[in-house]
Amino acid sequence: MATAHHHRAGPLTTLAYLFLLLSQNIAALLLLPLVIASAVLSLIWIGLPFVILTGHLLRTLADSQRRTLTHLDHHRPVHSGYRPIPPTGINRRASVIITDPATWKDLLWLITGTVNILLIALPLTLIGHGTYQTLHALGLTGGPAIYGYTPTDTTERLLFLIPATLLIALGTTLATPALRLYTAFNRLLLQPSEKARLTARVAHLATSRANTIDTQAAEIRRIERDLHDGAQARLVALGMNLGMAEQIVEHDPATARAMLAEARETTRTALIELRDLVRGIHPPVLVERGLHGAVHALALTHHLPITVTVTLPGRPADPVESAAYFAIAELLTNTAKHADATHAWVHINHGDDRLVITVTDNGHGGADAAPGSGLAGIRRRIDAFDGTMNITSPTGGPTIVTLEIPCALSSPKTSPSSEKD
Amino acid sequence: MRVVIAEDLALLREGLIKLLQAHDFTVVAAVDNGPDLHKALTHHHPDVAVVDVRLPPTFTDEGLQAAISARAQIPGLPILVLSQHVEQLYARELLSDDTGGVGYLLKDRVFDIGQFIEAVRRVAAGGTAMDPAVISQLLARQDSQGPLGQLTPREREVLSEMAEGRSNSAIAGRLYITEKAVSKHINNIFTKLDLPPSSDDSRRVLAVLAYLNGQ
């Protein structure tokens, strides 16, 4: 599949990419002396800040090259696999940069910059030279004569056009293989090693697992407290009321009756609390109708008009379904609270083994997943399923939040009325 | 009056049987799962059925589905659905065939036995009984564009009472206005919601349905 979709660029696009890659490599060459200087300086302690500076520059430059390579072939993205640089401490930061194997691979890439430039420069030079000759032969430009001779009549000019055209044709033909060779070579250098990738993956999994455990523990504490202070306390009060009513029913039926009425009211309040609690843990409509029905039900009670489109050939696993539902609920709450929108759209579908959810509103934008915000909370919860959240929310709107959660779907469940809206 | 009960928890099922029998209902069948409910409804043609939403074997909305499919076979079969929670989605589905004779209440409404029995009788008579929780959820949606937006606050109040299933005299009593005023408001509501005169009972259902759809 990856080969079938391999990037097929036109000659102009290829040339544009070649120029972009050339400029990145020239920047790399310029960085090289700085790297050498900071390496020398770091032998004495004073060089460490320079190591940090050049380390950052190197990472930025290599990442921009990785992005260009990813652009060239979307199906084989080149990721960066750096160890995170700690925010403080000159020694710690410098030592992370120096001991990171990714830094050394970057340096290798930096040194091979000359080879890269030659590779790119070849087709560009051929085309450039051909163009120059053409222009000169046509008398469109001055400058030094070609091979010491200036054509005088039309026949000579046309004769000079032949090698010029051949040069341009050769350059254009070489551009694509040169680009392919360049891509393959640099991909090899810039792609993090399998070990680095796995190390990064383990670090991410450890963080997301810790977050999941924390979130769940907090959730269980909240449920315990709600039951303890709510329903449990009310049932005790209920028992007390009933006991007293039983004692006085013979000699004071009027008061007993009032107590019984109060007991009934207490039962109702306890039920309401339990109902809210259940809804917070796992909404019954989600159990009964799945994501499809639950999101429709959510849209019905929301005070903005919401368009819901769901294309799911089956049901995701329970935990995924529940996480997706609460994420959508929270996003719609955010929309109502902050976005000043007049309409929202929820799209849910499944493809490539991922559940893809988009929540869009026509509000004023500016949504931000700052730490501690609701959006950051959603990201953390989605993270537990190895999912991702993308927010596009320019000032002035619209806000588009896309959630992707890897999951398989179970076989479809037939539910006659869930088909209609 | 002949009634079918569907409830999977034995304790609640026995309680409902006792409660309805004490109020002169004849319980012709009491079942605890979806397929049996469908059979009982189509076989007995009861005057009213009291049905739990969530039933075995799937423990999803088996009861609701059985009720809706039985009503497709026997139009207007009166069904009162009881649930631990109420969803507008289900209220809309129950009302969607426009024939009336449906109710949708929280289970704890049985605490007020008088009102509960009245609701069962009203549904049996072809009326509606919507839970106040459904109605208040709708009232919380402040933006009512479309025809509902044209209603005056008083007319909205009357419609909300109507949606819960109250008769004109009951609405008059609750809003402290005369019955004549109530029917005047109701006629205004029908006009604004563009419901031309036909049999008044089904127009009430259509008005309630428009209200539930919230547009």
Short mmCIF file of N, CA and C in Angstrom, two decimals, chain B residues 12-128:
data_model
loop_
_atom_site.label_atom_id
_atom_site.label_comp_id
_atom_site.label_asym_id
_atom_site.label_seq_id
_atom_site.Cartn_x
_atom_site.Cartn_y
_atom_site.Cartn_z
N LEU B 12 -39.54 -5.96 42.42
CA LEU B 12 -40.32 -4.88 41.83
C LEU B 12 -41.54 -5.41 41.09
N ARG B 13 -41.35 -6.57 40.43
CA ARG B 13 -42.47 -7.15 39.68
C ARG B 13 -43.62 -7.48 40.63
N GLU B 14 -43.30 -8.14 41.75
CA GLU B 14 -44.33 -8.50 42.73
C GLU B 14 -44.99 -7.25 43.29
N GLY B 15 -44.16 -6.22 43.54
CA GLY B 15 -44.70 -4.96 44.07
C GLY B 15 -45.69 -4.34 43.10
N LEU B 16 -45.32 -4.31 41.82
CA LEU B 16 -46.21 -3.72 40.80
C LEU B 16 -47.52 -4.50 40.70
N ILE B 17 -47.40 -5.84 40.74
CA ILE B 17 -48.61 -6.68 40.65
C ILE B 17 -49.55 -6.34 41.80
N LYS B 18 -48.99 -6.31 43.02
CA LYS B 18 -49.81 -6.01 44.22
C LYS B 18 -50.47 -4.64 44.09
N LEU B 19 -49.63 -3.67 43.69
CA LEU B 19 -50.10 -2.28 43.59
C LEU B 19 -51.26 -2.16 42.60
N LEU B 20 -51.10 -2.78 41.42
CA LEU B 20 -52.13 -2.66 40.39
C LEU B 20 -53.38 -3.46 40.75
N GLN B 21 -53.17 -4.64 41.36
CA GLN B 21 -54.32 -5.44 41.77
C GLN B 21 -55.14 -4.71 42.83
N ALA B 22 -54.45 -4.02 43.72
CA ALA B 22 -55.14 -3.28 44.77
C ALA B 22 -55.98 -2.14 44.19
N HIS B 23 -55.68 -1.76 42.93
CA HIS B 23 -56.46 -0.69 42.31
C HIS B 23 -57.31 -1.22 41.16
N ASP B 24 -57.80 -2.46 41.33
CA ASP B 24 -58.79 -3.06 40.43
C ASP B 24 -58.28 -3.32 39.02
N PHE B 25 -56.97 -3.56 38.88
CA PHE B 25 -56.47 -4.00 37.58
C PHE B 25 -56.38 -5.52 37.62
N THR B 26 -56.55 -6.18 36.47
CA THR B 26 -56.35 -7.61 36.38
C THR B 26 -55.02 -7.83 35.67
N VAL B 27 -54.07 -8.44 36.38
CA VAL B 27 -52.77 -8.69 35.76
C VAL B 27 -52.87 -9.98 34.95
N VAL B 28 -52.90 -9.84 33.60
CA VAL B 28 -53.08 -11.05 32.79
C VAL B 28 -51.75 -11.73 32.51
N ALA B 29 -50.64 -10.98 32.59
CA ALA B 29 -49.33 -11.61 32.42
C ALA B 29 -48.28 -10.74 33.09
N ALA B 30 -47.31 -11.40 33.74
CA ALA B 30 -46.17 -10.67 34.31
C ALA B 30 -44.93 -11.39 33.82
N VAL B 31 -44.15 -10.73 32.96
CA VAL B 31 -43.01 -11.40 32.34
C VAL B 31 -41.70 -10.73 32.76
N ASP B 32 -40.58 -11.41 32.49
CA ASP B 32 -39.30 -10.85 32.94
C ASP B 32 -38.28 -10.75 31.81
N ASN B 33 -38.71 -10.84 30.53
CA ASN B 33 -37.75 -10.66 29.44
C ASN B 33 -38.44 -10.17 28.17
N GLY B 34 -37.64 -9.69 27.24
CA GLY B 34 -38.15 -9.06 26.03
C GLY B 34 -39.01 -9.95 25.14
N PRO B 35 -38.49 -11.12 24.74
CA PRO B 35 -39.29 -11.98 23.84
C PRO B 35 -40.64 -12.36 24.46
N ASP B 36 -40.65 -12.70 25.78
CA ASP B 36 -41.91 -13.05 26.44
C ASP B 36 -42.87 -11.86 26.45
N LEU B 37 -42.29 -10.65 26.60
CA LEU B 37 -43.13 -9.45 26.63
C LEU B 37 -43.84 -9.29 25.28
N HIS B 38 -43.08 -9.45 24.22
CA HIS B 38 -43.67 -9.29 22.90
C HIS B 38 -44.79 -10.29 22.68
N LYS B 39 -44.53 -11.54 23.09
CA LYS B 39 -45.56 -12.59 22.97
C LYS B 39 -46.80 -12.22 23.79
N ALA B 40 -46.59 -11.80 25.04
CA ALA B 40 -47.72 -11.49 25.93
C ALA B 40 -48.54 -10.33 25.36
N LEU B 41 -47.85 -9.32 24.81
CA LEU B 41 -48.57 -8.15 24.29
C LEU B 41 -49.43 -8.52 23.09
N THR B 42 -48.85 -9.31 22.16
CA THR B 42 -49.59 -9.62 20.95
C THR B 42 -50.67 -10.69 21.24
N HIS B 43 -50.44 -11.51 22.24
CA HIS B 43 -51.40 -12.56 22.55
C HIS B 43 -52.58 -12.04 23.38
N HIS B 44 -52.28 -11.23 24.41
CA HIS B 44 -53.34 -10.80 25.34
C HIS B 44 -54.05 -9.53 24.93
N HIS B 45 -53.45 -8.72 24.06
CA HIS B 45 -54.03 -7.39 23.75
C HIS B 45 -54.48 -6.67 25.02
N PRO B 46 -53.62 -6.40 25.96
CA PRO B 46 -54.07 -5.83 27.24
C PRO B 46 -54.60 -4.41 27.05
N ASP B 47 -55.31 -3.92 28.06
CA ASP B 47 -55.78 -2.53 28.02
C ASP B 47 -54.61 -1.57 28.23
N VAL B 48 -53.61 -2.05 28.94
CA VAL B 48 -52.40 -1.24 29.15
C VAL B 48 -51.25 -2.17 29.55
N ALA B 49 -50.01 -1.78 29.18
CA ALA B 49 -48.85 -2.57 29.60
C ALA B 49 -47.91 -1.67 30.39
N VAL B 50 -47.35 -2.21 31.47
CA VAL B 50 -46.36 -1.46 32.25
C VAL B 50 -45.03 -2.17 32.04
N VAL B 51 -44.07 -1.44 31.41
CA VAL B 51 -42.89 -2.10 30.86
C VAL B 51 -41.60 -1.43 31.34
N ASP B 52 -40.65 -2.25 31.76
CA ASP B 52 -39.32 -1.75 32.12
C ASP B 52 -38.50 -1.61 30.83
N VAL B 53 -37.71 -0.53 30.69
CA VAL B 53 -36.91 -0.33 29.48
C VAL B 53 -35.88 -1.45 29.32
N ARG B 54 -35.12 -1.71 30.38
CA ARG B 54 -34.00 -2.64 30.27
C ARG B 54 -34.42 -4.02 30.73
N LEU B 55 -34.37 -4.98 29.82
CA LEU B 55 -34.81 -6.34 30.15
C LEU B 55 -33.80 -7.34 29.60
N PRO B 56 -33.78 -8.57 30.16
CA PRO B 56 -33.03 -9.64 29.52
C PRO B 56 -33.65 -9.97 28.17
N PRO B 57 -32.98 -10.64 27.24
CA PRO B 57 -31.65 -11.22 27.42
C PRO B 57 -30.49 -10.24 27.18
N THR B 58 -30.72 -9.11 26.51
CA THR B 58 -29.56 -8.26 26.19
C THR B 58 -29.26 -7.26 27.30
N PHE B 59 -30.22 -7.03 28.20
CA PHE B 59 -30.07 -6.00 29.24
C PHE B 59 -29.76 -4.64 28.63
N THR B 60 -30.28 -4.39 27.44
CA THR B 60 -30.16 -3.04 26.89
C THR B 60 -31.58 -2.46 26.89
N ASP B 61 -32.07 -2.02 25.72
CA ASP B 61 -33.42 -1.43 25.73
C ASP B 61 -34.45 -2.41 25.19
N GLU B 62 -34.25 -3.68 25.52
CA GLU B 62 -35.14 -4.76 25.08
C GLU B 62 -36.63 -4.46 25.29
N GLY B 63 -36.97 -3.94 26.48
CA GLY B 63 -38.37 -3.66 26.82
C GLY B 63 -38.96 -2.60 25.91
N LEU B 64 -38.18 -1.53 25.72
CA LEU B 64 -38.62 -0.43 24.86
C LEU B 64 -38.83 -0.94 23.42
N GLN B 65 -37.87 -1.74 22.93
CA GLN B 65 -37.98 -2.26 21.56
C GLN B 65 -39.19 -3.16 21.41
N ALA B 66 -39.42 -4.03 22.41
CA ALA B 66 -40.57 -4.94 22.35
C ALA B 66 -41.85 -4.11 22.32
N ALA B 67 -41.92 -3.07 23.14
CA ALA B 67 -43.12 -2.23 23.20
C ALA B 67 -43.34 -1.55 21.85
N ILE B 68 -42.26 -0.98 21.27
CA ILE B 68 -42.41 -0.26 20.00
C ILE B 68 -42.83 -1.21 18.89
N SER B 69 -42.25 -2.43 18.86
CA SER B 69 -42.61 -3.34 17.78
C SER B 69 -44.03 -3.88 17.98
N ALA B 70 -44.46 -4.06 19.25
CA ALA B 70 -45.84 -4.50 19.49
C ALA B 70 -46.82 -3.42 19.04
N ARG B 71 -46.46 -2.16 19.26
CA ARG B 71 -47.33 -1.06 18.83
C ARG B 71 -47.38 -0.95 17.31
N ALA B 72 -46.31 -1.40 16.65
CA ALA B 72 -46.34 -1.39 15.19
C ALA B 72 -47.34 -2.43 14.69
N GLN B 73 -47.48 -3.53 15.47
CA GLN B 73 -48.42 -4.58 15.07
C GLN B 73 -49.84 -4.25 15.50
N ILE B 74 -49.98 -3.69 16.71
CA ILE B 74 -51.29 -3.33 17.24
C ILE B 74 -51.30 -1.83 17.46
N PRO B 75 -51.67 -1.04 16.46
CA PRO B 75 -51.58 0.41 16.59
C PRO B 75 -52.34 0.94 17.80
N GLY B 76 -51.68 1.84 18.53
CA GLY B 76 -52.33 2.47 19.67
C GLY B 76 -52.34 1.62 20.93
N LEU B 77 -51.70 0.46 20.92
CA LEU B 77 -51.63 -0.37 22.12
C LEU B 77 -51.03 0.44 23.27
N PRO B 78 -51.80 0.67 24.34
CA PRO B 78 -51.29 1.58 25.38
C PRO B 78 -50.12 0.98 26.16
N ILE B 79 -49.02 1.71 26.22
CA ILE B 79 -47.81 1.24 26.90
C ILE B 79 -47.30 2.32 27.84
N LEU B 80 -47.09 1.94 29.09
CA LEU B 80 -46.43 2.86 30.01
C LEU B 80 -45.04 2.28 30.30
N VAL B 81 -44.01 3.03 29.92
CA VAL B 81 -42.65 2.56 30.11
C VAL B 81 -42.10 3.14 31.41
N LEU B 82 -41.51 2.28 32.21
CA LEU B 82 -40.87 2.73 33.46
C LEU B 82 -39.37 2.52 33.32
N SER B 83 -38.59 3.44 33.87
CA SER B 83 -37.14 3.28 33.74
C SER B 83 -36.42 3.90 34.94
N GLN B 84 -35.20 3.43 35.19
CA GLN B 84 -34.39 4.05 36.25
C GLN B 84 -33.91 5.43 35.83
N HIS B 85 -33.94 5.70 34.52
CA HIS B 85 -33.49 7.00 34.03
C HIS B 85 -34.36 7.38 32.85
N VAL B 86 -34.46 8.66 32.55
CA VAL B 86 -35.27 9.03 31.39
C VAL B 86 -34.39 9.71 30.34
N GLU B 87 -34.65 9.40 29.08
CA GLU B 87 -33.92 9.97 27.95
C GLU B 87 -34.93 10.54 26.97
N GLN B 88 -34.69 11.76 26.52
CA GLN B 88 -35.56 12.34 25.51
C GLN B 88 -35.64 11.50 24.26
N LEU B 89 -34.50 10.86 23.94
CA LEU B 89 -34.44 10.00 22.76
C LEU B 89 -35.54 8.95 22.81
N TYR B 90 -35.70 8.29 23.98
CA TYR B 90 -36.70 7.23 24.13
C TYR B 90 -38.10 7.82 24.10
N ALA B 91 -38.27 9.00 24.73
CA ALA B 91 -39.58 9.63 24.74
C ALA B 91 -40.03 9.91 23.31
N ARG B 92 -39.09 10.40 22.49
CA ARG B 92 -39.43 10.69 21.10
C ARG B 92 -39.79 9.43 20.33
N GLU B 93 -39.00 8.37 20.56
CA GLU B 93 -39.28 7.12 19.84
C GLU B 93 -40.65 6.56 20.20
N LEU B 94 -41.00 6.65 21.50
CA LEU B 94 -42.29 6.13 21.94
C LEU B 94 -43.43 6.91 21.30
N LEU B 95 -43.24 8.22 21.17
CA LEU B 95 -44.32 9.05 20.65
C LEU B 95 -44.35 9.12 19.13
N SER B 96 -43.35 8.49 18.49
CA SER B 96 -43.15 8.79 17.08
C SER B 96 -44.27 8.29 16.17
N ASP B 97 -45.13 7.36 16.65
CA ASP B 97 -46.21 6.94 15.73
C ASP B 97 -47.47 7.80 15.88
N ASP B 98 -47.35 8.87 16.66
CA ASP B 98 -48.41 9.89 16.75
C ASP B 98 -49.77 9.37 17.22
N THR B 99 -49.84 8.16 17.80
CA THR B 99 -51.17 7.66 18.13
C THR B 99 -51.54 7.82 19.59
N GLY B 100 -50.62 8.28 20.41
CA GLY B 100 -50.96 8.44 21.82
C GLY B 100 -51.01 7.11 22.55
N GLY B 101 -51.49 7.16 23.79
CA GLY B 101 -51.53 5.94 24.58
C GLY B 101 -50.15 5.48 24.99
N VAL B 102 -49.25 6.45 25.24
CA VAL B 102 -47.92 6.07 25.74
C VAL B 102 -47.56 6.91 26.97
N GLY B 103 -46.76 6.31 27.80
CA GLY B 103 -46.25 7.03 28.96
C GLY B 103 -44.80 6.64 29.16
N TYR B 104 -44.03 7.52 29.76
CA TYR B 104 -42.61 7.24 30.01
C TYR B 104 -42.27 7.90 31.33
N LEU B 105 -42.12 7.09 32.38
CA LEU B 105 -41.91 7.64 33.72
C LEU B 105 -40.71 7.01 34.39
N LEU B 106 -40.11 7.78 35.29
CA LEU B 106 -39.08 7.24 36.16
C LEU B 106 -39.73 6.23 37.10
N LYS B 107 -38.96 5.20 37.47
CA LYS B 107 -39.53 4.18 38.35
C LYS B 107 -39.98 4.77 39.68
N ASP B 108 -39.26 5.79 40.17
CA ASP B 108 -39.64 6.29 41.50
C ASP B 108 -40.97 7.05 41.50
N ARG B 109 -41.57 7.25 40.32
CA ARG B 109 -42.91 7.89 40.33
C ARG B 109 -43.94 7.00 41.00
N VAL B 110 -43.62 5.69 41.16
CA VAL B 110 -44.59 4.81 41.84
C VAL B 110 -44.68 5.16 43.33
N PHE B 111 -43.73 5.97 43.83
CA PHE B 111 -43.82 6.38 45.24
C PHE B 111 -45.12 7.11 45.51
N ASP B 112 -45.53 7.92 44.54
CA ASP B 112 -46.79 8.63 44.69
C ASP B 112 -47.87 7.79 44.02
N ILE B 113 -48.42 6.86 44.81
CA ILE B 113 -49.27 5.82 44.23
C ILE B 113 -50.47 6.40 43.50
N GLY B 114 -51.10 7.43 44.11
CA GLY B 114 -52.28 8.05 43.48
C GLY B 114 -51.96 8.54 42.08
N GLN B 115 -50.86 9.31 41.97
CA GLN B 115 -50.50 9.87 40.67
C GLN B 115 -50.09 8.79 39.68
N PHE B 116 -49.42 7.76 40.20
CA PHE B 116 -48.96 6.69 39.31
C PHE B 116 -50.16 5.96 38.70
N ILE B 117 -51.13 5.58 39.56
CA ILE B 117 -52.32 4.87 39.07
C ILE B 117 -53.07 5.75 38.07
N GLU B 118 -53.13 7.05 38.37
CA GLU B 118 -53.80 7.97 37.46
C GLU B 118 -53.10 7.98 36.10
N ALA B 119 -51.76 7.95 36.13
CA ALA B 119 -50.99 7.95 34.89
C ALA B 119 -51.27 6.67 34.09
N VAL B 120 -51.34 5.51 34.78
CA VAL B 120 -51.62 4.25 34.09
C VAL B 120 -52.99 4.34 33.42
N ARG B 121 -53.99 4.87 34.17
CA ARG B 121 -55.36 4.97 33.61
C ARG B 121 -55.38 5.91 32.40
N ARG B 122 -54.62 7.01 32.52
CA ARG B 122 -54.61 7.99 31.44
C ARG B 122 -54.03 7.37 30.16
N VAL B 123 -52.93 6.64 30.32
CA VAL B 123 -52.31 5.99 29.16
C VAL B 123 -53.27 4.97 28.57
N ALA B 124 -53.94 4.19 29.45
CA ALA B 124 -54.91 3.18 28.98
C ALA B 124 -56.01 3.85 28.16
N ALA B 125 -56.36 5.10 28.53
CA ALA B 125 -57.42 5.81 27.83
C ALA B 125 -56.91 6.48 26.55
N GLY B 126 -55.64 6.28 26.20
CA GLY B 126 -55.12 6.84 24.95
C GLY B 126 -54.40 8.17 25.15
N GLY B 127 -54.24 8.59 26.40
CA GLY B 127 -53.53 9.85 26.66
C GLY B 127 -52.03 9.63 26.77
N THR B 128 -51.30 10.66 27.21
CA THR B 128 -49.86 10.52 27.40
C THR B 128 -49.50 10.81 28.86
#
